[in-house]
Coordinates of C-alpha atoms and ligand atoms in Angstrom, one line a residue:
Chain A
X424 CA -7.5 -16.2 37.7
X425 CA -11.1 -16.4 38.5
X426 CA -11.4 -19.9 37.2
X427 CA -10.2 -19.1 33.8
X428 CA -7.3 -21.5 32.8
X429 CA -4.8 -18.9 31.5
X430 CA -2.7 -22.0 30.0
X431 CA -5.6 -22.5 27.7
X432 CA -6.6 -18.8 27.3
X433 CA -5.6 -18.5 23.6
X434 CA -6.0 -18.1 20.4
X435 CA -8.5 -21.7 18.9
X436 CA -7.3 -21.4 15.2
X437 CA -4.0 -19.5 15.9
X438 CA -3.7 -18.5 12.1
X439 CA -6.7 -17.4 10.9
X440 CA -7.6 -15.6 14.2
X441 CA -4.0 -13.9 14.7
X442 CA -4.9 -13.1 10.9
X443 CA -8.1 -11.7 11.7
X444 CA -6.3 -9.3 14.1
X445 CA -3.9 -8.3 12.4
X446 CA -5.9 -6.9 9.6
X447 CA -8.2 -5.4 12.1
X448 CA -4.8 -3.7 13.6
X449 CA -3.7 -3.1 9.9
X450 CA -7.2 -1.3 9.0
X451 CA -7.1 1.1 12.1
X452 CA -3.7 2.2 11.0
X453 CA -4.4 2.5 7.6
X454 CA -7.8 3.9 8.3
X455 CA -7.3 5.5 11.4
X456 CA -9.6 7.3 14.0
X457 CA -12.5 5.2 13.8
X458 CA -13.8 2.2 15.7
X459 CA -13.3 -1.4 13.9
X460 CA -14.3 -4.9 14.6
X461 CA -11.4 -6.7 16.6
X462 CA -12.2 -10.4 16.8
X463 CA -11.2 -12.1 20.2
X464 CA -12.8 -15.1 21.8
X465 CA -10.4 -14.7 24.5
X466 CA -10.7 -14.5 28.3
X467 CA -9.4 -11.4 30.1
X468 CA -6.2 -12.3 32.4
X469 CA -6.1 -10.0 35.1
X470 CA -6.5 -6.5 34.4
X471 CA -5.9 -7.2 30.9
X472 CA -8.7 -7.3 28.3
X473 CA -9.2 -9.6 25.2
X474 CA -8.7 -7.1 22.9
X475 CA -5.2 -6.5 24.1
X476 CA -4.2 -10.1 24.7
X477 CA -5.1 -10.8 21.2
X478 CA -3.3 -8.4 19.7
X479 CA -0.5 -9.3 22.4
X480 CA -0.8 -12.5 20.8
X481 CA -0.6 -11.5 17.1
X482 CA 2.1 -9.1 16.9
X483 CA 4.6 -9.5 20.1
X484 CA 7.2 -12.7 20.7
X485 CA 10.5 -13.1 21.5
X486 CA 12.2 -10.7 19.3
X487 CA 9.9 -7.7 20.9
X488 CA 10.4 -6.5 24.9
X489 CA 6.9 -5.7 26.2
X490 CA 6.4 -2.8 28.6
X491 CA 3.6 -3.0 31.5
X492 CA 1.7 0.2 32.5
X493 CA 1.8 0.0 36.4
X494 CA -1.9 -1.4 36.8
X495 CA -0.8 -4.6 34.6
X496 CA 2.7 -4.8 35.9
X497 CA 1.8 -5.9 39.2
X498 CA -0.4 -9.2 37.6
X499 CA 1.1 -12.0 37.9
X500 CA -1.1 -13.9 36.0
X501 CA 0.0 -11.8 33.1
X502 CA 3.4 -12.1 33.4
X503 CA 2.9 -15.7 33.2
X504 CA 0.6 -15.4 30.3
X505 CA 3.0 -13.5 28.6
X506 CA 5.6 -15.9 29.4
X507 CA 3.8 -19.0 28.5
X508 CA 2.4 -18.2 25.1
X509 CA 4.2 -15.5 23.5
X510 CA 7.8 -15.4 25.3
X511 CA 8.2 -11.9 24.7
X512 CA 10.4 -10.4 27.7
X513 CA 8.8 -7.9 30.2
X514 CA 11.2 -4.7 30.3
X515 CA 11.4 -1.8 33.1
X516 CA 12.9 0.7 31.0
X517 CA 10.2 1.8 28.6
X518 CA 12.5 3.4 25.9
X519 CA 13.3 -0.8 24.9
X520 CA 9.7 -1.8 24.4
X521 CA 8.4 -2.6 21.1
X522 CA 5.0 -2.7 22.5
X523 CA 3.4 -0.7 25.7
X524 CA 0.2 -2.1 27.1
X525 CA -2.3 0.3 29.6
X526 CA -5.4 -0.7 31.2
X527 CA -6.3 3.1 31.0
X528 CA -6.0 5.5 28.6
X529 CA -5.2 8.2 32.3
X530 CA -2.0 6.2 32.4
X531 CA -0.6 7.3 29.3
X532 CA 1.1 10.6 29.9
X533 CA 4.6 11.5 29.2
X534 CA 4.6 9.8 25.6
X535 CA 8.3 10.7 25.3
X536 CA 9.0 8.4 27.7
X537 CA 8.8 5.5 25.0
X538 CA 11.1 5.1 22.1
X539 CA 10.6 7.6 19.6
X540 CA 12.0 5.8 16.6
X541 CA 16.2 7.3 15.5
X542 CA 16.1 9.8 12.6
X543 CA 17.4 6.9 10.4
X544 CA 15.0 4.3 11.6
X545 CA 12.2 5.9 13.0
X546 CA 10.0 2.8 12.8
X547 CA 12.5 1.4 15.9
X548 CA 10.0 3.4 18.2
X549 CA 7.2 1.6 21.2
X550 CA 3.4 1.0 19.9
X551 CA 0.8 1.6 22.6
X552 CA -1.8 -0.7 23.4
X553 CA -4.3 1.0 25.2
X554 CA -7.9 0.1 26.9
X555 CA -10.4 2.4 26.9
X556 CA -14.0 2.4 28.5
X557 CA -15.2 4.2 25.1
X558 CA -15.3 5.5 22.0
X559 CA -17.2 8.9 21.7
X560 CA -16.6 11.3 18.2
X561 CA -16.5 14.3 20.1
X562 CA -13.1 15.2 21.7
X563 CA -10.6 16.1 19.0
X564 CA -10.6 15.9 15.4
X565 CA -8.1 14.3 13.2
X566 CA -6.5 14.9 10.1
X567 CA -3.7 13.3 7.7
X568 CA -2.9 10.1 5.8
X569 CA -6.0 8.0 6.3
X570 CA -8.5 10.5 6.1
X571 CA -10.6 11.2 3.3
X572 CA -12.0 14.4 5.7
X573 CA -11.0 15.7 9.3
X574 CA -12.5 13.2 11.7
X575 CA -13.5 13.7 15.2
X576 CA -12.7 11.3 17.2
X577 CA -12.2 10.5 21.3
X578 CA -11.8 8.0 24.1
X579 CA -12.9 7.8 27.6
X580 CA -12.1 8.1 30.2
X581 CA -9.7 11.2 28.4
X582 CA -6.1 11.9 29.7
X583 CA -6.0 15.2 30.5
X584 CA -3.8 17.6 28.1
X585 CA -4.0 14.6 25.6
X586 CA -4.5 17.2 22.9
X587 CA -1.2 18.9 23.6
X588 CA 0.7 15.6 24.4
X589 CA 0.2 14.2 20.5
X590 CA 0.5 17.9 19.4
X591 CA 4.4 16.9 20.3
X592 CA 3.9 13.1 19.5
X593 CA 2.9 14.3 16.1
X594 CA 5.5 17.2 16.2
X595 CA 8.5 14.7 16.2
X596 CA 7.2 13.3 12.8
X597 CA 8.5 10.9 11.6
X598 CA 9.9 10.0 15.1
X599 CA 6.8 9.1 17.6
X600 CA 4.7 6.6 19.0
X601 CA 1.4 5.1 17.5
X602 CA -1.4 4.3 19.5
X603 CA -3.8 1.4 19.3
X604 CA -7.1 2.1 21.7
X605 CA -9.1 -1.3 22.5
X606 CA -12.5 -1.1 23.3
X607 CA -14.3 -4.7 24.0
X608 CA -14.7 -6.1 20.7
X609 CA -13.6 -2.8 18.6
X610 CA -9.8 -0.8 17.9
X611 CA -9.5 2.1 16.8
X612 CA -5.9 3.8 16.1
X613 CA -3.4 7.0 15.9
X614 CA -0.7 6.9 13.8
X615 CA 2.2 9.4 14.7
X616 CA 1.4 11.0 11.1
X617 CA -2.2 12.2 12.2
X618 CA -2.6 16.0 13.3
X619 CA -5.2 17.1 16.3
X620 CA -7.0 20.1 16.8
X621 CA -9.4 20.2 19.8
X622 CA -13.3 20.6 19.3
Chain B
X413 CA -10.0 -24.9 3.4
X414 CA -9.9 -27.5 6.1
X415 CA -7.7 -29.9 3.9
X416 CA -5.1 -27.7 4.3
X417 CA -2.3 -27.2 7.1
X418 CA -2.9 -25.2 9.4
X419 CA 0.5 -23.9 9.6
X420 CA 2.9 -22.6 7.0
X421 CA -0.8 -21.1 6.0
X422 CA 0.8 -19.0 2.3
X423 CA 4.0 -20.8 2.8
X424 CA 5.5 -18.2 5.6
X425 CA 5.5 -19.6 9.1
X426 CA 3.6 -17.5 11.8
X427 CA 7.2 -15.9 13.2
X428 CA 7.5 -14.7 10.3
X429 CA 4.4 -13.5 9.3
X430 CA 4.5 -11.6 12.9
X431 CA 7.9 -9.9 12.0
X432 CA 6.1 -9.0 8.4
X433 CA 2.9 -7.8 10.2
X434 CA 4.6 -5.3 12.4
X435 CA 6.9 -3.7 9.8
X436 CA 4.0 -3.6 7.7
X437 CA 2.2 -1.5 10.6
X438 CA 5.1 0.8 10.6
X439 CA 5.0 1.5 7.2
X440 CA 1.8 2.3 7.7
X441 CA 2.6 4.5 10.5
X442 CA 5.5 6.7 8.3
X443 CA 4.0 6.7 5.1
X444 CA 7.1 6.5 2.2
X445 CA 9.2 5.4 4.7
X446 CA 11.5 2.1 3.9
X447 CA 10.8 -0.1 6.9
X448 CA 13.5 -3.0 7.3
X449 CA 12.4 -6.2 7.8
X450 CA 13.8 -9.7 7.6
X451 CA 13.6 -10.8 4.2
X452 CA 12.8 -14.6 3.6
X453 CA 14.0 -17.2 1.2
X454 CA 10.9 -18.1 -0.8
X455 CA 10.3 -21.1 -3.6
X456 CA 11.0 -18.4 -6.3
X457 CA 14.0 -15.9 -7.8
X458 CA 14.4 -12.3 -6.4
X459 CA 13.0 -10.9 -9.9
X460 CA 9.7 -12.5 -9.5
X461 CA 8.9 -10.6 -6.9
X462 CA 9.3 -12.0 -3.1
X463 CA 9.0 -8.8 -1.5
X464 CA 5.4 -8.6 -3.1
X465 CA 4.8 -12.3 -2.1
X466 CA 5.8 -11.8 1.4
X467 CA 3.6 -8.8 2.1
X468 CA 0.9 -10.8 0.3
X469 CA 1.5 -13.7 2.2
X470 CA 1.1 -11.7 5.8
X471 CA -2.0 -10.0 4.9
X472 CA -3.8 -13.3 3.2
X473 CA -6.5 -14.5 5.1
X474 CA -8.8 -17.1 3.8
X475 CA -12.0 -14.7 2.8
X476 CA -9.8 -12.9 0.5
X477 CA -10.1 -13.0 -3.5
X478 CA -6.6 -12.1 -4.9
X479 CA -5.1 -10.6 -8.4
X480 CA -1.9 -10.7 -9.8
X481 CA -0.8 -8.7 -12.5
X482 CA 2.2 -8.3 -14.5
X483 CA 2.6 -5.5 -16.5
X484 CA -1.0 -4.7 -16.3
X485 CA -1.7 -8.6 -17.3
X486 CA -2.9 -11.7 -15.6
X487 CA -1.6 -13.8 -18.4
X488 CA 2.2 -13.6 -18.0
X489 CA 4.2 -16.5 -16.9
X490 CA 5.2 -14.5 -13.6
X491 CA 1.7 -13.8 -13.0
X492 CA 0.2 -17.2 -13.3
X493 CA 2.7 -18.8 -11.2
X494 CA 1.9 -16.4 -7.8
X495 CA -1.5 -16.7 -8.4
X496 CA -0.7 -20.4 -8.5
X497 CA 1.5 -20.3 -5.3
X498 CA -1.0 -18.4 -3.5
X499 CA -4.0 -20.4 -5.0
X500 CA -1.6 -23.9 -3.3
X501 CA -0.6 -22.7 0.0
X502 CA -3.4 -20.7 0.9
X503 CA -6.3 -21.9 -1.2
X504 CA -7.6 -18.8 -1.6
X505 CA -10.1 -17.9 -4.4
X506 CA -7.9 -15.9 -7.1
X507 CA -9.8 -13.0 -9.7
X508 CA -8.6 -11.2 -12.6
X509 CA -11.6 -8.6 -12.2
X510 CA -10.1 -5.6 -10.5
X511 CA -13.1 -4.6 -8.7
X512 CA -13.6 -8.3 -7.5
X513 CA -10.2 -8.3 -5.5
X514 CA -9.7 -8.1 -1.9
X515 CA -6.0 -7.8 -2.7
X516 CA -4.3 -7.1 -5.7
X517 CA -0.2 -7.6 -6.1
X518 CA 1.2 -6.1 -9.5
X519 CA 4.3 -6.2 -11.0
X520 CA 4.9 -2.8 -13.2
X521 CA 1.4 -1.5 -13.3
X522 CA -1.9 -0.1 -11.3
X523 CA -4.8 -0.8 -12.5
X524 CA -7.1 1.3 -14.9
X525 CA -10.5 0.8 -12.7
X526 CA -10.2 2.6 -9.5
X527 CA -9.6 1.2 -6.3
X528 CA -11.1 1.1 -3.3
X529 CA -11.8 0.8 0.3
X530 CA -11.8 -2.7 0.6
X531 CA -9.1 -3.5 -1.3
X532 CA -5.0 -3.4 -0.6
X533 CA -2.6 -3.2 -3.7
X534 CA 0.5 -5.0 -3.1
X535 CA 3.7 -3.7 -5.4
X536 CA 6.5 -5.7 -6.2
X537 CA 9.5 -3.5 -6.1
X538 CA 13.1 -4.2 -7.2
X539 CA 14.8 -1.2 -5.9
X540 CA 13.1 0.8 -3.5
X541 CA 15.4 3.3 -2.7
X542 CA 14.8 6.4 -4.9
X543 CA 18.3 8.7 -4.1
X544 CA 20.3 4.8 -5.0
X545 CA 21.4 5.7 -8.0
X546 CA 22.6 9.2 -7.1
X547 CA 24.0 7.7 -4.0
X548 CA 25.1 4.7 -3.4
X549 CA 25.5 4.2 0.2
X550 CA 22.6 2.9 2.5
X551 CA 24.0 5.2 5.2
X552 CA 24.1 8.0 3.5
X553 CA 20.5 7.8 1.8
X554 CA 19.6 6.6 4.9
X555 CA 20.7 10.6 5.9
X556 CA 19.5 12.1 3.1
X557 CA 16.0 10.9 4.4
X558 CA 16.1 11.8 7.5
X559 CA 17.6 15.4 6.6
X560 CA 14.4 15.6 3.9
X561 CA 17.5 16.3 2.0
X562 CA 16.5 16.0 -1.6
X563 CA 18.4 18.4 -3.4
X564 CA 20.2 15.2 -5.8
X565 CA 17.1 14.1 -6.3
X566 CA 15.8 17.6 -8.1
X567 CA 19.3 17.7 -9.5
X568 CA 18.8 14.7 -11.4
X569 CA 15.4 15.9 -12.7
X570 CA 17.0 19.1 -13.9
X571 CA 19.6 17.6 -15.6
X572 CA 17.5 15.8 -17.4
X573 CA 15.3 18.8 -18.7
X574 CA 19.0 20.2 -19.3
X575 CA 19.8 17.1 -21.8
X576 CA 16.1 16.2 -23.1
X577 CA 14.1 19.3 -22.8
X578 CA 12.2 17.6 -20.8
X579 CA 12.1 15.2 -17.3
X580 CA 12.7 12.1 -19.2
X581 CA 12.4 9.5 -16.4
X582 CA 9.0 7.5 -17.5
X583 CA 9.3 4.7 -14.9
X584 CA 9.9 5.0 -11.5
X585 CA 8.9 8.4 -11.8
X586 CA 9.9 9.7 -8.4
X587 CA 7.1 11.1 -5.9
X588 CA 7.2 12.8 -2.3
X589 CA 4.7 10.9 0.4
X590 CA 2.3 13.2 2.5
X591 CA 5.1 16.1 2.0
X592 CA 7.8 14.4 3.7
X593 CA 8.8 11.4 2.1
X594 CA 10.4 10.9 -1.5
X595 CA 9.8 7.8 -2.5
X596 CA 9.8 5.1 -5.5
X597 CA 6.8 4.4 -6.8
X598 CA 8.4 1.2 -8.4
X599 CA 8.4 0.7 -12.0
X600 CA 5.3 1.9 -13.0
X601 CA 4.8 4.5 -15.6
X602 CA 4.4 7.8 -14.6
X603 CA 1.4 7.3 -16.3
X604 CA 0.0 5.6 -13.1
X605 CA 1.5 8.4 -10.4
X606 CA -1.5 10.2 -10.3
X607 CA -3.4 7.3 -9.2
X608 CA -1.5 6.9 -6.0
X609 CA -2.6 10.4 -4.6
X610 CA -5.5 10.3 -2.6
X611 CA -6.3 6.5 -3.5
X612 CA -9.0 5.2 -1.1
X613 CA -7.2 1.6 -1.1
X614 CA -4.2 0.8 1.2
X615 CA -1.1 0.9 -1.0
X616 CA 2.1 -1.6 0.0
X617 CA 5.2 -2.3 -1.5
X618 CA 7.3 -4.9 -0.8
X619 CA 11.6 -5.3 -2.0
X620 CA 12.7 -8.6 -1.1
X621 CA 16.2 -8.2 -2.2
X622 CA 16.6 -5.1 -0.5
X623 CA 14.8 -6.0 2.2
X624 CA 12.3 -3.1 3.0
X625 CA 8.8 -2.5 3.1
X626 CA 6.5 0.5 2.6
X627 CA 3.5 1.9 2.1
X628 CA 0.9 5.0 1.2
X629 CA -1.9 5.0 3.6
X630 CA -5.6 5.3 1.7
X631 CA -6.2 9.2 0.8
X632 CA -2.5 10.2 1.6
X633 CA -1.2 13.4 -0.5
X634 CA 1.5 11.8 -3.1
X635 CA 3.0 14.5 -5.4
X636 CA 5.2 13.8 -8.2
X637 CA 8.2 15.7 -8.1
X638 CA 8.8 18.2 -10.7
X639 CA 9.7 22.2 -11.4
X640 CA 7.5 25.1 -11.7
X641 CA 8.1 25.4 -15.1
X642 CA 8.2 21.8 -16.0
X643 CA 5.3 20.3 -14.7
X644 CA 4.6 16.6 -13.9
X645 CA 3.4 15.4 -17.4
X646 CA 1.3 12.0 -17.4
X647 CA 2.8 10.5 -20.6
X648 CA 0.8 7.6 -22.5
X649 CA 1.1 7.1 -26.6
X650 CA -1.8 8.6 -27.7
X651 CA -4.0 7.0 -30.2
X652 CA -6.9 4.3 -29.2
X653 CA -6.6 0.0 -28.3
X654 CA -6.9 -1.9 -31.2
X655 CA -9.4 -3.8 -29.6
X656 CA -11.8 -1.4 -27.2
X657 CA -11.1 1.9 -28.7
X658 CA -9.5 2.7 -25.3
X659 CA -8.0 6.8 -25.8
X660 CA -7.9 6.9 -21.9
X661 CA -5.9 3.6 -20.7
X662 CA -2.1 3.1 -21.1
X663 CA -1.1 1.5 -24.1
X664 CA 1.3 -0.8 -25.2
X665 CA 2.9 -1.6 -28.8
X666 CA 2.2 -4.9 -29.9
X667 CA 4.0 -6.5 -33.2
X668 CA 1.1 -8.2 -34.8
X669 CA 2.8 -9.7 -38.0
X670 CA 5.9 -10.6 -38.9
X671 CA 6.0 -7.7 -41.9
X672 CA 6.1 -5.6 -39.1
X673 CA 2.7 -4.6 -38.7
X674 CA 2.2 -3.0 -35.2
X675 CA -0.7 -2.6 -33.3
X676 CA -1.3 -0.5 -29.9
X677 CA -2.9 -2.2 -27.0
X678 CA -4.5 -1.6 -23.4
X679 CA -1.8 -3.3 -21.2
X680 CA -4.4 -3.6 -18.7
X681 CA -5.8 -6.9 -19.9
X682 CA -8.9 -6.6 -17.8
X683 CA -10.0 -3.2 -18.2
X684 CA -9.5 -4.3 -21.7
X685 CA -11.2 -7.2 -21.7
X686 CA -14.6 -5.0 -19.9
X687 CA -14.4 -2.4 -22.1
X688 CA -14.9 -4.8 -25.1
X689 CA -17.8 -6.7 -23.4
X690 CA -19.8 -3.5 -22.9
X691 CA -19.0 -2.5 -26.5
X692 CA -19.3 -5.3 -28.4
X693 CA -16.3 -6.6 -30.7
X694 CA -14.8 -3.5 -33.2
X695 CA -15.0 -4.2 -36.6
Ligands
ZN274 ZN1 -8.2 -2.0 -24.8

């Protein structure tokens, strides 16, 4: 839309750039709470941003159903983008999706509602994708595997009672959903093993 | 690297890679926790190591500078030949300074230098399930691990303070990940446990047999398991390298002669190797 040709809306060198984001993705897990670099040359398609096609693009095909917050379901440019280079299917129920996109961080609330992972597998559980407007270091701080120190860390806009909501996310350990926050040409993520405290 | 392919970049095709990459992030995710993921055939036999080479082989990119060490060598055959194999299908530049790598994949031991932030250590692990020899069953360790339910596993270490007088497991000295967790650390000496807790670099193991991956996140609490009144005890033969005057690195017994003679050695060859150019040769 808008005169960008989604057929050619991807990846130049699909290696080395699905590479690139993928150790960007692997860095904010592994080193989570603050802002990275994620690389992305790509045009938006619809609501959705670069940063979330291109990780769309790195981690998600055929083998992993792909949930759409409401404000992306109803793009059908994206559905087609999504049909056309990563053939992952679009699911409904959001208990089968391996990953969950949102345009906006208000959209996430109840995190339950995703798969939480089974006690013997609790890696089957939904990533979130989600695009925020910012990153600020004041909301809540963070502590757990990844963190030399308690971190502050926050996005905006901020979901209301998003302190409380991965107070349970976190609570179900090791069952629970991880969250990737993209931000123009940065990612920053939560890992289900973090704990919050509010600020 | 433009001679080369641009697919089947490190041998693995991009599906695969993809599949890798996201069971990698989930390990990430549930630190000590055995991810499943689809194991791949690779140009090599299970004992050298494909679950390393697979997680190496996802994370690869082309700015990296990689290490492999075997038994705290570069040198060994199984060493040479991944560096080799990564060196072909990836071109990427290959180190056997510790503090030069971007990625490091070991076979047996962690280095002596300490690592850091911008570097990943890649283990190769032939059994990763800890409670395997105690149980047997996948769906029952499976269980165990989801019930934190451990008490076989502190069994085992008793009875072996009951028999020895000591815990006399030296390898694959059993730790617990970020309190939740138990997990094998593969076999390294236990020696080389402490250097897992609170390590600033991302640590992943890879079981290609078996089929799982894990991993410790950077500064993530690992705790060797052990009893109030026996301790964890970091074991090393004491005495200095023959060649550095090392009394702090691991050492390993070498026959020098064939009356016999027996020397001890760093088994880190590079730490080794450093230590003797800041020194000088030993007389
Ligand atoms: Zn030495």
């Amino acid at each position: 839309m808008e005169g960008v040709d989604q057929l050619s809306n991807s990846f130049l060198k699909p290696v080395g750039d699905s590479h690139e984001v993928f150790r960007a993705a692997m860095n904010a897990l592994a080193y989570p709470a603050q802002p990275r670099v994620l690389p992305s040359d790509l045009s938006p398609c619809g609501p959705m941003a670069p940063g979330s096609l291109a990780l769309l693009l790195t981690l998600a095909d055929h083998d992993t159903p792909v949930w759409l917050a409401s404000s992306l379901a109803t793009s059908e440019s994206l559905r087609k983008f999504i049909a056309f280079h990563c053939g992952a299917p679009v699911v409904d129920d959001p208990t089968l999706a391996a990953f969950a996109f949102f345009s906006s961080p208000l959209e996430l609330a109840p995190l339950a509602r995703f798969a939480q992972g089974d006690p013997d597998y609790p890696d089957r559980s939904t990533t979130l994708i989600v695009q925020v407007e910012a990153f600020d270091d004041c909301a809540w701080r963070f502590s757990g595997p990844g963190l030399s120190s308690p971190r502050s860390f926050g996005v905006s806009p901020a979901p209301k009672g998003f302190a409380d909501m991965w107070t349970a996310n976190h609570a179900g350990f090791p069952l629970g959903v991880d969250l990737l926050f993209v931000c123009g040409k940065e990612i920053a993520a939560l890992p289900r093993s973090l704990r919050i405290s509010e600020i | 690297m433009s001679d080369l392919p641009e697919y089947n970049f490190a041998y693995l095709d991009e599906q695969t890679k993809r599949m890798i990459r996201r069971a990698i992030l989930k390990a990430i995710a549930i630190p000590g926790y055995q991810t499943p993921f689809a194991s791949r055939e690779m140009p090599m036999p299970y004992g050298w190591g494909t679950g390393g080479v697979q997680v190496t082989a996802a994370i690869l990119g082309t700015d990296d500078v990689l290490k492999v060490i075997d038994q705290g060598s570069d040198d060994t055959t199984n060493a040479v030949s991944i560096r080799k194999f990564f060196a072909r299908t990836a071109g990427v530049r290959t180190t056997t300074r510790t503090p030069e790598a971007t990625i490091i994949q070991t076979r047996h031991r962690i280095p002596e230098t300490a690592l850091g932030e911008h570097q990943v250590i890649v283990y190769q692990v032939p059994i990763p399930e800890p409670l395997r020899f105690l149980e047997p069953r996948e769906t029952e360790t499976r269980r165990m691990h989801a019930l934190e339910d451990y008490g076989v596993m502190h069994v085992k270490l008793y009875e072996d303070i009951a028999q020895h007088g000591h815990i006399a497991t030296a390898y694959a000295y059993p730790v617990k990940v970020d309190e939740r967790y138990v997990m094998d650390p593969s076999p390294t000496p236990k020696f080389d446990n402490p250097k897992m807790n609170q390590c600033p670099a991302l640590q992943l193991f890879g079981a290609g047999r078996e089929k799982r991956i894990y991993a410790i996140p950077p500064y993530t609490r690992v705790v060797s398991l052990d009893f109030e009144d026996h301790p964890f005890e970091r074991t090393r033969i004491s005495g200095a390298c023959s060649l550095c005057n090392s009394t702090k690195a691991f050492l390993d017994e070498v026959i020098t002669d064939d009356q016999g003679g027996r020397a001890f050695m760093c088994s880190d060859t590079d730490y080794c190797e450093q230590a003797r150019s800041r020194i000088g040769p030993l007389s």
